[in-house]
XYZ file of C-alpha atoms in Angstrom:
781
model
C 64.429 162.348 185.094
C 65.011 158.722 184.014
C 62.681 157.530 186.784
C 59.901 159.643 185.378
C 60.510 158.342 181.831
C 60.409 154.741 183.038
C 57.102 155.328 184.789
C 55.701 156.781 181.535
C 56.809 153.743 179.570
C 55.515 151.236 182.124
C 52.142 152.965 182.133
C 52.113 152.715 178.329
C 52.673 148.971 178.492
C 50.223 148.378 181.314
C 47.622 150.353 179.362
C 48.223 148.129 176.360
C 48.005 145.020 178.549
C 44.518 145.978 179.641
C 43.334 145.381 176.060
C 46.014 143.042 174.782
C 46.924 139.398 174.518
C 48.712 137.175 177.048
C 51.679 135.044 176.345
C 50.372 131.531 176.283
C 46.612 131.134 175.659
C 46.359 128.828 178.663
C 44.118 125.854 177.896
C 44.100 126.534 174.154
C 47.743 126.558 173.019
C 48.025 122.735 173.198
C 44.768 122.065 171.340
C 45.089 120.159 168.088
C 42.948 122.927 166.611
C 45.088 125.850 167.851
C 46.363 126.341 164.302
C 48.343 129.540 163.835
C 47.723 130.483 167.484
C 49.666 127.433 168.643
C 52.873 128.452 166.846
C 53.885 130.891 169.588
C 54.107 127.963 172.033
C 55.202 125.152 169.646
C 56.492 126.010 166.117
C 56.281 122.338 165.105
C 52.530 122.167 165.758
C 51.406 123.100 162.238
C 53.024 120.048 160.556
C 50.521 117.194 160.166
C 47.830 119.664 161.246
C 44.084 119.118 161.187
C 43.926 122.277 159.077
C 44.588 122.638 155.384
C 44.542 126.388 155.889
C 43.832 128.533 158.923
C 43.831 132.294 159.350
C 43.620 134.497 162.416
C 41.127 137.315 161.848
C 41.880 138.883 165.218
C 43.355 137.502 168.414
C 43.941 139.326 171.684
C 44.914 138.247 175.160
C 46.210 139.897 178.318
C 47.727 138.696 181.561
C 48.711 140.636 184.666
C 49.611 139.281 188.100
C 51.461 140.101 191.299
C 52.123 138.584 194.694
C 51.942 141.793 196.682
C 48.358 143.029 196.611
C 45.092 141.167 196.152
C 41.526 142.294 195.527
C 39.434 140.700 198.288
C 36.900 138.119 197.090
C 37.294 139.226 193.488
C 35.119 142.287 194.114
C 35.251 144.256 190.856
C 32.013 146.174 191.475
C 33.983 149.385 191.485
C 36.797 150.571 189.250
C 38.443 152.441 192.130
C 41.867 150.773 192.269
C 43.382 152.821 195.127
C 45.646 150.842 197.404
C 43.206 150.847 200.294
C 41.073 148.498 198.169
C 43.841 145.877 198.219
C 44.991 143.409 200.826
C 48.684 143.633 201.607
C 50.393 140.244 201.630
C 53.270 139.305 203.866
C 56.164 141.503 202.779
C 59.373 139.702 201.934
C 62.031 139.913 199.267
C 60.235 137.729 196.711
C 57.491 140.102 195.650
C 56.842 141.468 192.226
C 54.507 142.332 189.377
C 54.269 140.829 185.907
C 52.147 141.924 182.943
C 52.197 140.921 179.312
C 50.177 141.610 176.220
C 50.212 140.024 172.778
C 48.110 140.948 169.740
C 47.895 138.718 166.662
C 47.440 140.927 163.645
C 44.683 140.085 161.140
C 45.581 137.756 158.270
C 48.250 135.803 160.162
C 47.865 132.353 158.630
C 49.203 128.814 158.335
C 49.132 126.612 155.218
C 49.709 122.859 154.877
C 51.820 122.323 151.761
C 51.858 118.520 151.833
C 51.432 115.707 154.351
C 54.967 116.496 155.574
C 55.385 120.251 155.201
C 53.634 123.394 156.448
C 54.397 127.103 156.655
C 52.951 130.110 158.450
C 53.233 133.896 158.270
C 52.438 135.847 161.413
C 52.505 139.393 162.723
C 52.227 140.084 166.449
C 52.416 143.066 168.755
C 53.802 142.226 172.205
C 54.685 143.911 175.498
C 56.109 142.708 178.812
C 56.554 144.454 182.169
C 58.593 142.945 185.032
C 58.831 144.367 188.544
C 60.946 142.246 190.879
C 62.607 142.474 194.263
C 59.900 144.307 196.225
C 61.514 143.808 199.627
C 59.936 144.665 202.973
C 61.747 148.031 202.906
C 60.483 148.807 199.415
C 56.969 147.728 200.410
C 56.986 149.827 203.572
C 58.350 152.794 201.660
C 55.567 152.514 199.064
C 52.925 152.205 201.793
C 54.259 155.285 203.587
C 54.381 157.303 200.374
C 50.753 156.343 199.691
C 49.705 157.147 203.248
C 51.774 160.298 203.952
C 52.373 161.591 200.437
C 55.935 162.721 201.193
C 59.510 161.503 201.413
C 59.804 158.922 204.205
C 62.231 159.755 207.037
C 62.229 157.750 210.244
C 64.935 158.590 212.729
C 67.337 155.664 213.205
C 65.435 153.693 210.507
C 67.317 152.346 207.459
C 65.697 151.581 204.105
C 67.359 149.154 201.650
C 66.176 149.158 198.022
C 68.949 146.865 196.700
C 68.042 144.326 193.951
C 64.751 146.065 193.210
C 64.220 146.474 189.463
C 61.685 147.410 186.810
C 62.038 146.236 183.201
C 59.662 146.675 180.286
C 59.593 146.340 176.520
C 57.104 146.600 173.656
C 57.786 145.274 170.176
C 56.267 144.007 166.937
C 57.449 140.770 165.356
C 56.948 139.423 161.839
C 57.416 135.660 161.752
C 58.007 133.026 159.083
C 57.419 129.491 160.369
C 58.420 126.253 158.652
C 57.478 122.901 160.122
C 57.969 119.425 158.735
C 57.674 115.748 159.571
C 61.168 114.462 160.409
C 60.256 110.786 160.380
C 57.111 108.659 160.314
C 57.804 105.080 161.353
C 54.237 103.879 161.781
C 54.026 103.868 165.607
C 56.753 106.522 166.064
C 56.326 109.998 164.633
C 58.473 113.129 164.967
C 57.969 116.637 163.646
C 60.011 119.808 164.137
C 59.628 123.461 163.329
C 61.236 126.872 163.588
C 60.026 130.457 163.458
C 62.380 133.184 162.288
C 61.189 136.593 163.467
C 62.002 140.104 162.346
C 61.690 142.288 165.458
C 60.725 145.935 165.555
C 61.218 147.559 168.956
C 58.548 150.098 169.880
C 60.177 151.095 173.139
C 61.896 149.705 176.195
C 63.179 150.726 179.571
C 64.813 149.329 182.650
C 65.858 150.517 186.110
C 67.944 148.291 188.343
C 68.723 149.285 191.928
C 72.051 147.543 192.493
C 72.665 149.189 195.815
C 70.408 151.872 197.307
C 70.411 152.423 201.066
C 69.573 155.434 203.224
C 69.041 156.015 206.953
C 66.874 158.576 208.698
C 68.498 161.049 211.112
C 67.137 163.674 213.482
C 65.799 166.991 212.170
C 64.672 165.578 208.805
C 68.196 164.678 207.780
C 69.305 161.491 205.986
C 72.497 159.565 205.306
C 72.756 157.921 201.876
C 75.278 155.143 202.480
C 75.420 154.104 198.840
C 73.454 154.588 195.625
C 74.109 152.559 192.460
C 71.298 152.575 189.915
C 71.442 151.407 186.285
C 68.711 152.631 183.969
C 67.943 153.069 180.335
C 65.079 154.366 178.227
C 64.966 153.945 174.464
C 65.411 157.238 172.673
C 62.058 156.981 170.897
C 60.406 157.908 174.188
C 60.546 161.462 175.509
C 59.903 162.991 178.901
C 57.930 165.727 177.237
C 55.603 163.166 175.722
C 52.915 161.349 177.598
C 51.208 158.069 176.822
C 48.720 159.761 174.512
C 51.526 161.127 172.315
C 53.131 157.787 171.623
C 53.488 156.968 167.896
C 53.665 153.434 166.463
C 56.607 152.661 164.154
C 56.214 149.456 162.136
C 59.969 149.230 161.614
C 61.563 150.851 164.642
C 64.624 149.495 166.358
C 65.227 146.105 164.731
C 66.493 142.722 165.749
C 66.111 139.031 165.021
C 64.310 136.368 167.037
C 63.974 132.603 166.827
C 61.576 129.941 168.148
C 62.447 126.238 167.942
C 60.313 123.212 168.703
C 59.841 119.479 168.233
C 56.993 117.054 168.976
C 57.179 113.270 169.295
C 54.007 111.197 168.955
C 53.507 107.562 169.969
C 50.919 105.930 167.678
C 50.372 102.319 168.804
C 47.001 101.999 167.033
C 47.984 103.598 163.739
C 46.257 100.924 161.642
C 42.788 101.876 162.845
C 43.282 105.285 161.223
C 43.867 103.810 157.764
C 41.173 103.503 155.124
C 40.701 102.787 151.423
C 38.925 105.253 149.185
C 38.484 105.842 145.445
C 40.952 103.149 144.430
C 43.693 104.158 146.870
C 44.601 101.884 149.784
C 46.180 102.499 153.184
C 45.263 106.193 153.351
C 45.683 107.904 156.725
C 42.893 109.933 158.304
C 44.255 113.475 158.137
C 41.216 114.701 160.064
C 42.047 112.584 163.127
C 44.690 112.724 165.870
C 46.558 109.430 165.765
C 48.669 109.537 168.915
C 48.127 107.910 172.285
C 50.469 110.452 173.760
C 52.749 113.178 172.487
C 55.715 114.955 174.026
C 56.674 118.456 172.941
C 59.656 120.661 173.677
C 60.267 124.211 172.555
C 62.791 126.986 173.082
C 61.062 130.308 172.549
C 61.960 133.964 172.107
C 65.664 133.680 171.456
C 67.153 137.012 170.411
C 66.839 140.656 171.291
C 66.507 144.240 170.047
C 69.176 146.912 170.130
C 68.137 150.392 171.289
C 69.890 153.736 171.505
C 69.653 155.044 175.053
C 67.972 158.392 175.594
C 70.362 161.131 176.742
C 68.254 161.869 179.777
C 68.549 158.300 181.099
C 71.614 156.612 182.486
C 73.388 155.358 185.590
C 73.636 156.994 189.047
C 76.557 156.384 191.409
C 77.582 157.976 194.708
C 76.780 158.597 198.385
C 75.871 161.507 200.679
C 75.639 162.136 204.415
C 73.744 164.512 206.659
C 71.402 165.781 203.945
C 68.694 168.128 205.202
C 65.627 167.328 203.131
C 64.210 170.788 203.895
C 67.087 172.347 201.944
C 66.528 170.236 198.827
C 64.904 172.130 195.970
C 63.328 170.710 192.798
C 61.749 167.387 192.019
C 63.284 164.021 192.833
C 65.141 163.700 189.509
C 66.704 167.164 189.891
C 67.758 166.442 193.467
C 69.404 163.147 192.406
C 71.209 164.850 189.519
C 72.626 167.500 191.831
C 73.942 165.095 194.468
C 75.343 162.101 192.573
C 77.349 161.144 189.475
C 74.973 160.775 186.576
C 76.197 159.045 183.318
C 73.992 159.211 180.197
C 73.995 158.069 176.571
C 75.114 154.853 174.840
C 73.093 151.877 173.625
C 71.809 148.585 175.004
C 70.320 145.322 173.766
C 67.038 144.329 175.372
C 66.637 140.561 175.261
C 63.338 138.867 174.495
C 61.590 136.953 177.306
C 63.342 133.657 176.524
C 61.742 130.531 177.925
C 61.792 126.745 177.642
C 58.474 124.953 177.421
C 57.511 121.314 177.490
C 54.245 119.427 177.342
C 52.889 115.915 177.674
C 49.510 115.350 176.046
C 47.648 112.079 176.691
C 44.733 110.910 174.570
C 42.425 109.284 177.143
C 39.470 108.482 174.890
C 37.815 109.772 171.740
C 37.855 113.567 171.948
C 39.135 113.597 175.570
C 42.710 114.596 176.469
C 44.758 115.470 179.523
C 47.667 117.871 179.080
C 50.558 118.741 181.369
C 52.531 121.848 180.446
C 55.586 123.358 182.093
C 57.290 126.641 181.330
C 60.716 127.687 182.609
C 61.412 131.392 182.277
C 65.028 132.265 181.467
C 66.753 135.640 181.809
C 65.679 135.851 185.452
C 69.053 136.539 187.091
C 69.629 139.803 188.917
C 72.841 140.318 186.992
C 70.935 140.520 183.696
C 69.580 144.071 183.799
C 68.633 144.611 180.148
C 65.980 141.976 179.734
C 62.328 141.069 179.700
C 61.166 137.782 181.169
C 58.127 135.596 181.656
C 57.067 133.802 184.804
C 57.794 130.087 185.272
C 54.777 127.913 185.907
C 52.999 124.602 185.356
C 49.496 123.668 184.276
C 47.348 120.534 184.208
C 44.546 120.756 181.654
C 41.800 118.241 180.907
C 40.022 119.067 177.653
C 37.530 117.785 175.142
C 37.773 118.799 171.520
C 36.359 118.160 168.090
C 36.478 120.009 164.806
C 34.050 122.766 165.814
C 34.079 122.595 169.607
C 36.649 122.600 172.363
C 36.529 123.077 176.126
C 39.658 123.104 178.303
C 39.787 123.589 182.089
C 43.380 124.512 183.011
C 44.606 124.332 186.583
C 47.830 126.341 186.771
C 50.401 127.486 189.280
C 53.052 130.201 189.301
C 54.602 132.320 192.040
C 52.317 135.311 191.387
C 48.865 133.877 190.829
C 49.613 130.777 192.898
C 46.959 128.115 192.184
C 44.425 129.232 189.577
C 41.701 127.537 187.588
C 40.179 128.763 184.367
C 38.699 127.772 181.033
C 39.153 128.091 177.291
C 36.120 127.660 175.057
C 36.161 127.212 171.277
C 32.889 127.491 169.368
C 33.467 127.299 165.638
C 35.557 130.350 164.745
C 35.351 131.971 168.193
C 37.797 131.309 171.022
C 37.401 132.888 174.460
C 38.998 131.999 177.779
C 40.769 132.960 180.958
C 43.421 131.047 182.883
C 41.995 132.225 186.231
C 38.395 133.034 185.319
C 36.889 130.223 187.430
C 38.986 130.769 190.562
C 38.614 134.567 190.405
C 34.935 134.919 189.615
C 33.210 131.656 190.475
C 35.160 130.510 193.532
C 35.528 133.947 195.140
C 39.305 133.799 195.364
C 41.186 136.902 196.469
C 42.375 138.170 193.123
C 46.087 138.631 192.478
C 46.006 138.031 188.720
C 43.743 138.535 185.731
C 43.867 136.920 182.319
C 41.694 136.859 179.216
C 42.103 135.670 175.648
C 39.749 136.132 172.696
C 40.203 135.193 169.049
C 38.168 135.113 165.871
C 39.538 132.705 163.302
C 38.815 131.099 159.971
C 40.014 127.649 158.878
C 39.609 124.834 156.364
C 39.932 121.477 158.097
C 40.639 118.076 156.635
C 37.611 115.808 156.378
C 37.256 112.184 155.454
C 35.488 111.902 152.128
C 31.813 111.087 152.617
C 30.816 107.569 151.642
C 27.122 107.038 152.342
C 27.031 103.344 151.384
C 30.489 102.537 152.890
C 31.762 100.923 149.715
C 35.084 102.783 149.545
C 33.846 105.112 146.818
C 33.246 108.713 147.891
C 29.797 110.219 147.363
C 31.301 112.698 144.950
C 32.372 109.887 142.617
C 29.766 107.248 143.467
C 27.243 106.665 140.685
C 25.242 104.289 142.942
C 25.320 106.231 146.218
C 22.723 104.098 148.041
C 24.042 100.662 147.074
C 27.511 99.363 148.044
C 29.616 98.822 144.982
C 33.202 98.787 143.771
C 35.591 101.482 142.577
C 35.934 99.847 139.128
C 32.268 100.624 138.449
C 32.244 104.033 140.195
C 30.487 102.632 143.241
C 27.972 100.425 141.473
C 27.704 96.805 142.695
C 29.413 93.643 141.519
C 28.021 91.129 144.024
C 29.990 88.135 142.805
C 33.196 90.157 142.300
C 33.817 88.920 138.778
C 34.438 92.345 137.243
C 31.039 92.515 135.561
C 28.636 95.114 136.906
C 25.454 93.526 138.276
C 23.166 95.213 135.783
C 25.221 93.664 132.949
C 25.831 90.314 134.722
C 23.681 87.377 133.489
C 24.910 85.352 136.517
C 25.095 88.130 139.136
C 25.459 85.786 142.129
C 28.113 83.484 140.636
C 31.590 84.710 139.657
C 32.083 84.449 135.952
C 33.887 85.933 132.975
C 33.442 89.178 131.132
C 33.232 87.318 127.789
C 30.206 85.336 129.032
C 28.422 88.388 130.588
C 29.528 87.293 134.058
C 28.647 83.590 133.748
C 31.249 81.003 134.796
C 33.575 78.768 132.807
C 34.843 76.514 135.594
C 37.386 74.598 133.527
C 38.588 77.722 131.616
C 38.172 76.058 128.228
C 36.301 78.914 126.579
C 32.927 77.150 126.832
C 30.652 78.527 129.529
C 29.434 75.955 132.036
C 25.816 76.141 130.913
C 26.847 74.867 127.466
C 29.749 72.599 128.537
C 29.146 68.816 128.393
C 32.351 68.346 130.421
C 32.257 71.409 132.769
C 35.042 70.175 135.075
C 37.536 69.173 132.325
C 38.995 71.646 129.810
C 37.864 70.821 126.313
C 37.083 72.302 122.907
C 34.017 73.988 121.529
C 33.721 71.378 118.733
C 32.937 68.721 121.335
C 30.797 71.016 123.578
C 33.643 71.551 126.024
C 34.851 67.933 126.129
C 38.594 67.333 125.585
C 40.606 66.300 122.530
C 44.033 66.268 124.171
C 46.072 65.439 121.035
C 43.983 67.661 118.774
C 43.441 65.007 116.129
C 39.700 65.545 115.838
C 38.854 62.487 117.909
C 37.461 63.236 121.365
C 39.455 61.644 124.169
C 36.759 59.234 125.273
C 36.767 57.688 121.733
C 40.546 58.057 121.065
C 42.677 54.898 121.436
C 45.722 57.200 121.566
C 44.374 60.268 123.384
C 47.822 61.831 123.780
C 49.067 61.068 120.228
C 47.546 62.770 117.213
C 46.297 60.223 114.696
C 43.500 59.807 112.218
C 39.850 59.034 112.814
C 40.218 55.960 110.588
C 42.758 54.515 113.037
C 40.752 55.559 116.156
C 43.044 58.506 116.672
C 46.373 56.623 116.563
C 49.311 57.560 114.166
C 52.118 55.678 112.328
C 54.446 58.614 111.809
C 57.372 56.702 110.279
C 55.221 54.336 108.172
C 56.979 51.226 109.382
C 53.731 49.356 110.074
C 53.690 49.995 113.821
C 51.346 52.614 115.381
C 53.192 55.235 117.356
C 51.758 54.007 120.664
C 53.483 50.654 119.956
C 56.613 52.053 118.224
C 59.676 52.777 120.386
C 61.034 54.918 117.531
C 57.834 56.494 116.165
C 59.676 59.083 114.026
C 62.191 56.682 112.407
C 61.263 53.662 110.277
C 62.585 50.544 111.882
C 62.123 46.842 112.208
C 59.274 45.147 113.992
C 61.930 42.856 115.381
C 63.492 45.889 117.067
C 60.120 47.330 118.340
C 59.995 49.722 115.391
C 63.526 51.056 115.790
C 66.298 50.669 113.124
C 69.549 48.870 113.893
C 72.327 51.479 114.133
C 75.179 51.654 111.580
C 76.978 54.926 112.254
C 79.719 54.482 109.633
C 77.285 53.186 106.973
C 79.361 50.169 106.081
C 76.345 47.834 106.344
C 77.751 46.353 109.474
C 75.394 47.272 112.300
C 77.088 48.994 115.162
C 76.581 46.145 117.568
C 78.624 43.919 115.177
C 81.008 46.642 113.845
C 84.496 46.655 115.342
C 84.988 50.108 113.806
C 81.492 51.638 114.222
C 82.729 55.145 113.399
C 85.019 54.133 110.509
C 83.642 52.463 107.411
C 85.198 49.095 106.825
C 84.383 45.724 105.399
C 82.395 42.931 106.926
C 85.360 40.574 106.440
C 87.376 42.831 108.721
C 84.600 43.143 111.290
C 83.551 46.498 109.780
C 87.056 47.996 109.905
C 89.115 49.208 106.898
C 92.539 47.867 105.944
C 93.785 51.303 104.787
C 97.486 52.293 105.274
C 97.902 55.507 103.311
C 101.580 56.100 104.134
C 102.470 52.466 103.595
C 104.463 52.159 106.743
C 102.823 48.896 107.755
C 100.654 50.518 110.394
C 97.004 50.637 109.368
C 95.468 54.042 109.475
C 93.219 53.367 112.447
C 96.297 52.554 114.497
C 98.653 55.067 112.814
C 99.073 58.375 114.688
C 100.837 59.775 111.607
C 98.787 58.172 108.845
C 100.201 60.430 106.071
C 103.854 60.174 107.123
C 105.766 56.870 107.065
C 106.976 55.930 110.484
C 107.823 53.117 112.757
C 105.384 50.671 114.201
C 107.250 51.019 117.497
C 106.445 54.733 117.378
C 102.690 54.245 116.480
C 103.346 54.880 112.779
C 105.236 58.129 113.296
C 108.888 58.737 112.299
C 111.497 59.025 115.021
C 113.723 62.130 115.056
C 117.422 61.809 114.464
C 119.786 62.613 117.318
C 121.030 65.845 115.695
C 117.445 66.995 115.154
C 116.629 66.341 118.807
C 119.682 68.348 119.860
C 118.493 71.352 117.783
C 115.018 71.172 119.392
C 116.450 70.696 122.898
C 118.877 73.631 122.421
C 116.056 75.871 121.300
C 114.019 74.862 124.380
C 116.895 75.025 126.892
C 118.243 78.394 125.682
C 114.877 80.083 125.302
C 114.601 83.093 127.680
C 112.401 86.177 127.837
C 112.874 89.588 129.362
C 111.432 89.650 132.881
C 107.636 89.980 133.023
C 107.251 90.275 129.221
C 106.972 88.277 125.972
C 110.152 89.779 124.464
C 112.704 87.044 123.608
C 116.167 87.635 125.068
C 118.910 88.086 122.456
C 120.765 85.189 124.035
C 118.084 82.874 122.603
C 118.426 84.024 118.993
C 121.219 81.610 117.910
C 119.414 78.414 118.960
C 116.125 79.640 117.416
C 117.882 80.436 114.102
C 119.291 76.878 114.058
C 115.745 75.568 114.651
C 114.491 77.675 111.723
C 117.221 76.243 109.465
C 116.174 72.713 110.507
C 112.512 73.467 109.673
C 113.583 74.716 106.234
C 115.188 71.315 105.643
C 112.039 69.546 106.839
C 109.191 71.268 104.988
C 106.849 68.412 105.882
C 107.215 69.190 109.610
C 104.783 71.260 111.560
C 105.618 72.652 114.969
C 103.329 72.796 117.997
C 104.419 75.688 120.298
C 102.862 75.760 123.804
C 103.432 78.490 126.443
C 103.200 77.748 130.205
C 103.640 79.791 133.438
C 103.692 79.167 137.185
C 100.696 80.064 139.364
C 102.062 83.385 140.625
C 99.687 86.309 139.923
C 96.271 86.376 138.272
C 95.321 83.431 136.034
C 94.023 85.699 133.244
C 97.338 87.569 133.177
C 99.300 84.272 133.110
C 97.145 82.896 130.267
C 97.759 86.032 128.249
C 101.555 86.132 128.743
C 101.915 82.378 128.088
C 100.159 82.749 124.719
C 102.136 85.920 123.924
C 105.421 84.116 124.586
C 104.433 81.146 122.382
C 103.374 83.601 119.673
C 106.703 85.458 120.040
C 108.575 82.199 119.223
C 106.328 81.599 116.183
C 106.839 85.183 114.996
C 110.622 84.829 115.334
C 110.646 81.645 113.280
C 108.310 83.201 110.695
C 110.761 86.096 110.421
C 113.379 83.496 109.451
C 111.248 82.449 106.453
C 109.103 79.685 107.934
C 105.454 79.677 106.801
C 103.157 80.621 109.705
C 100.735 77.911 108.614
C 103.197 75.340 109.960
C 102.741 76.500 113.563
C 100.084 75.589 116.147
C 100.375 78.220 118.891
C 98.595 78.053 122.257
C 99.022 79.277 125.835
C 97.959 77.345 128.921
C 99.109 79.724 131.683
C 99.410 77.854 135.024
C 96.971 75.057 134.049
C 99.559 72.342 133.091
C 102.377 72.446 135.671
C 105.222 69.889 135.455
C 106.616 70.678 138.922
C 105.520 71.862 142.368
C 104.603 75.563 142.314
C 105.234 75.867 146.059
C 109.029 75.916 145.499
C 111.150 78.377 143.530
C 112.712 75.498 141.585
C 109.318 74.098 140.701
C 107.996 77.486 139.550
C 111.135 77.914 137.378
C 110.392 74.600 135.611
C 106.771 75.558 135.069
C 107.730 78.808 133.284
C 108.480 77.255 129.867
C 107.701 77.177 126.131
C 107.433 73.584 124.759
C 108.016 72.887 121.029
C 106.856 69.579 119.542
C 107.231 68.373 115.914
C 103.951 67.337 114.282
C 103.553 64.936 111.368
C 100.533 64.416 109.090
């Protein structure tokens, strides 16, 4: 029963293949103008396409081949396909039949979104039939059935059908393709794409003869040594229905599929495809193929469709001996059911005809290419029973192509059709071709395969903007279409390139300025050359373009001081300071001076009428009798103020006019310094330092004329900014403590020097200890 169902389904697929579409559009799939039809072989192809938009109105192709029977000399004068019309090839275990069909539904389209991105939506109907493992026994059995029309029994003859299988599937797929440019590095270019497909299974079936052997005995008896057959038919097919009763279901058994692909292009001459147009520079010709060669790889038809198995299909297991065929009643299915274990029901997943494909496309010359394509069919193992598969093969295809014309002549090889030659012709929107049309019909080859593809398409290609006068301004925007011009003037000419349109340019052949209607001003002085008495030297309009460098109203050639503004009465020379010397003779032209000093005054910084060169105290007013120095001694300590470091406080000459501290006062200061400690890492004074600081405060109260300089220092450990901050904080902490004891804050000078003034070596612990200090010094007025 299952055998009969499988035959029904295979006939359905083969009938579709006779008017359908083959798998690869041999000779056309690698064209740069394949558009949406190229996606099935390379999903990345639509990125950086020659099409803005392209739609498939209808596309059909069919392919069928075998390596068992051939039609002699391609004689198709009769449609009588009985087996006596065929030539039997040598029968071995590597014989089979393959057929496929693929229909592109109307309105499948691709759309370029940007220079880097493209998408496509497609709908396809597809079918594949595989028959493999036609061994010599299977071939002989088929021949005998055809010749004798009955079950074959030869005494002492054994027939082995093991590893013979038939697999078929028909489905519809709805695809969404996205393709993009991955990188564009001038001479290296890579794009990639993927197609996600929603699958709708229309029907499938398989029958795999794992182990089927029988031997003929005397008296029309047979021994069946072993039978093990796996089979399945999808439950949407019925034995009671024939091919004519089959109904299409747009969303039958569902599944998911995936195509992946990438293309690398080598573009050594990329610069010759660049152009400038309508004010834009470095544009790439999107209507031209830029590669010297490209390499493509794709992994196609990943996925599968799950089917529920019909209850009258399943697996057969068992054996039998001494069967008398004359005692067997019913048809073959009924006989098998009565003799062996028959298991039905369940489900199975029919894989898509997965394949890997690669191509190398070489751009020989303008419009001429040579393409090498290889296809490796996967899912071909005998252990994979629930499958559909393509046929591995290679093809070498020279082709010529342009926007509206393409001709490819593929030479291909696979194990069924062997060596075949064909063509693919593209005329505008029409594509027609056959992978074996030349070898089958023109060369008289014995026919073992037949292929045809036909498509009607519509597309909008990229075109370089027309520029009749080749001036970089497209015809659409060019106001002066017949005369080369510039973009700034919408294609109208500017021969001298000065930014003034020729029709407005009074000096059209000499670059000039807009302000002078295109006439030149060579020295850029605002006086056009035709009116400039000094055309090579910048000047002023008042002197017809001749210079007046100092702007004093006297032209340079008449100015005795051309770089110094003067008066016409003095031939253009000034006396700015009025000291009787013209500025060009005066070393100090802005300050009145003495002619004896070349116009400069003698310096007297302290204003004591003793010029600085004679003044012993040039910064301190004095008296001439004292060489310009004063005799002042404000504090009356016998040390004149200029030599007194404490001019307001009586002191000792031996101490530069400053008083010397008494021994008890020194002890108070030393105690405060020696006992001063802070809490570790902070500016908080340790309580152990309070007593000596209080004594210092009491001393300051007794000496109200004293001021105290408090300086904080650190070692060089840590960051300088941190040390500066803590040194100042510690000095300020001492001042604050003393202020809290009643000492006016105005009497303190507080500063922090951080690590900048060490008194010992910071490389030793002892030295760093000495450098961490607060120094207090008494100040006198």
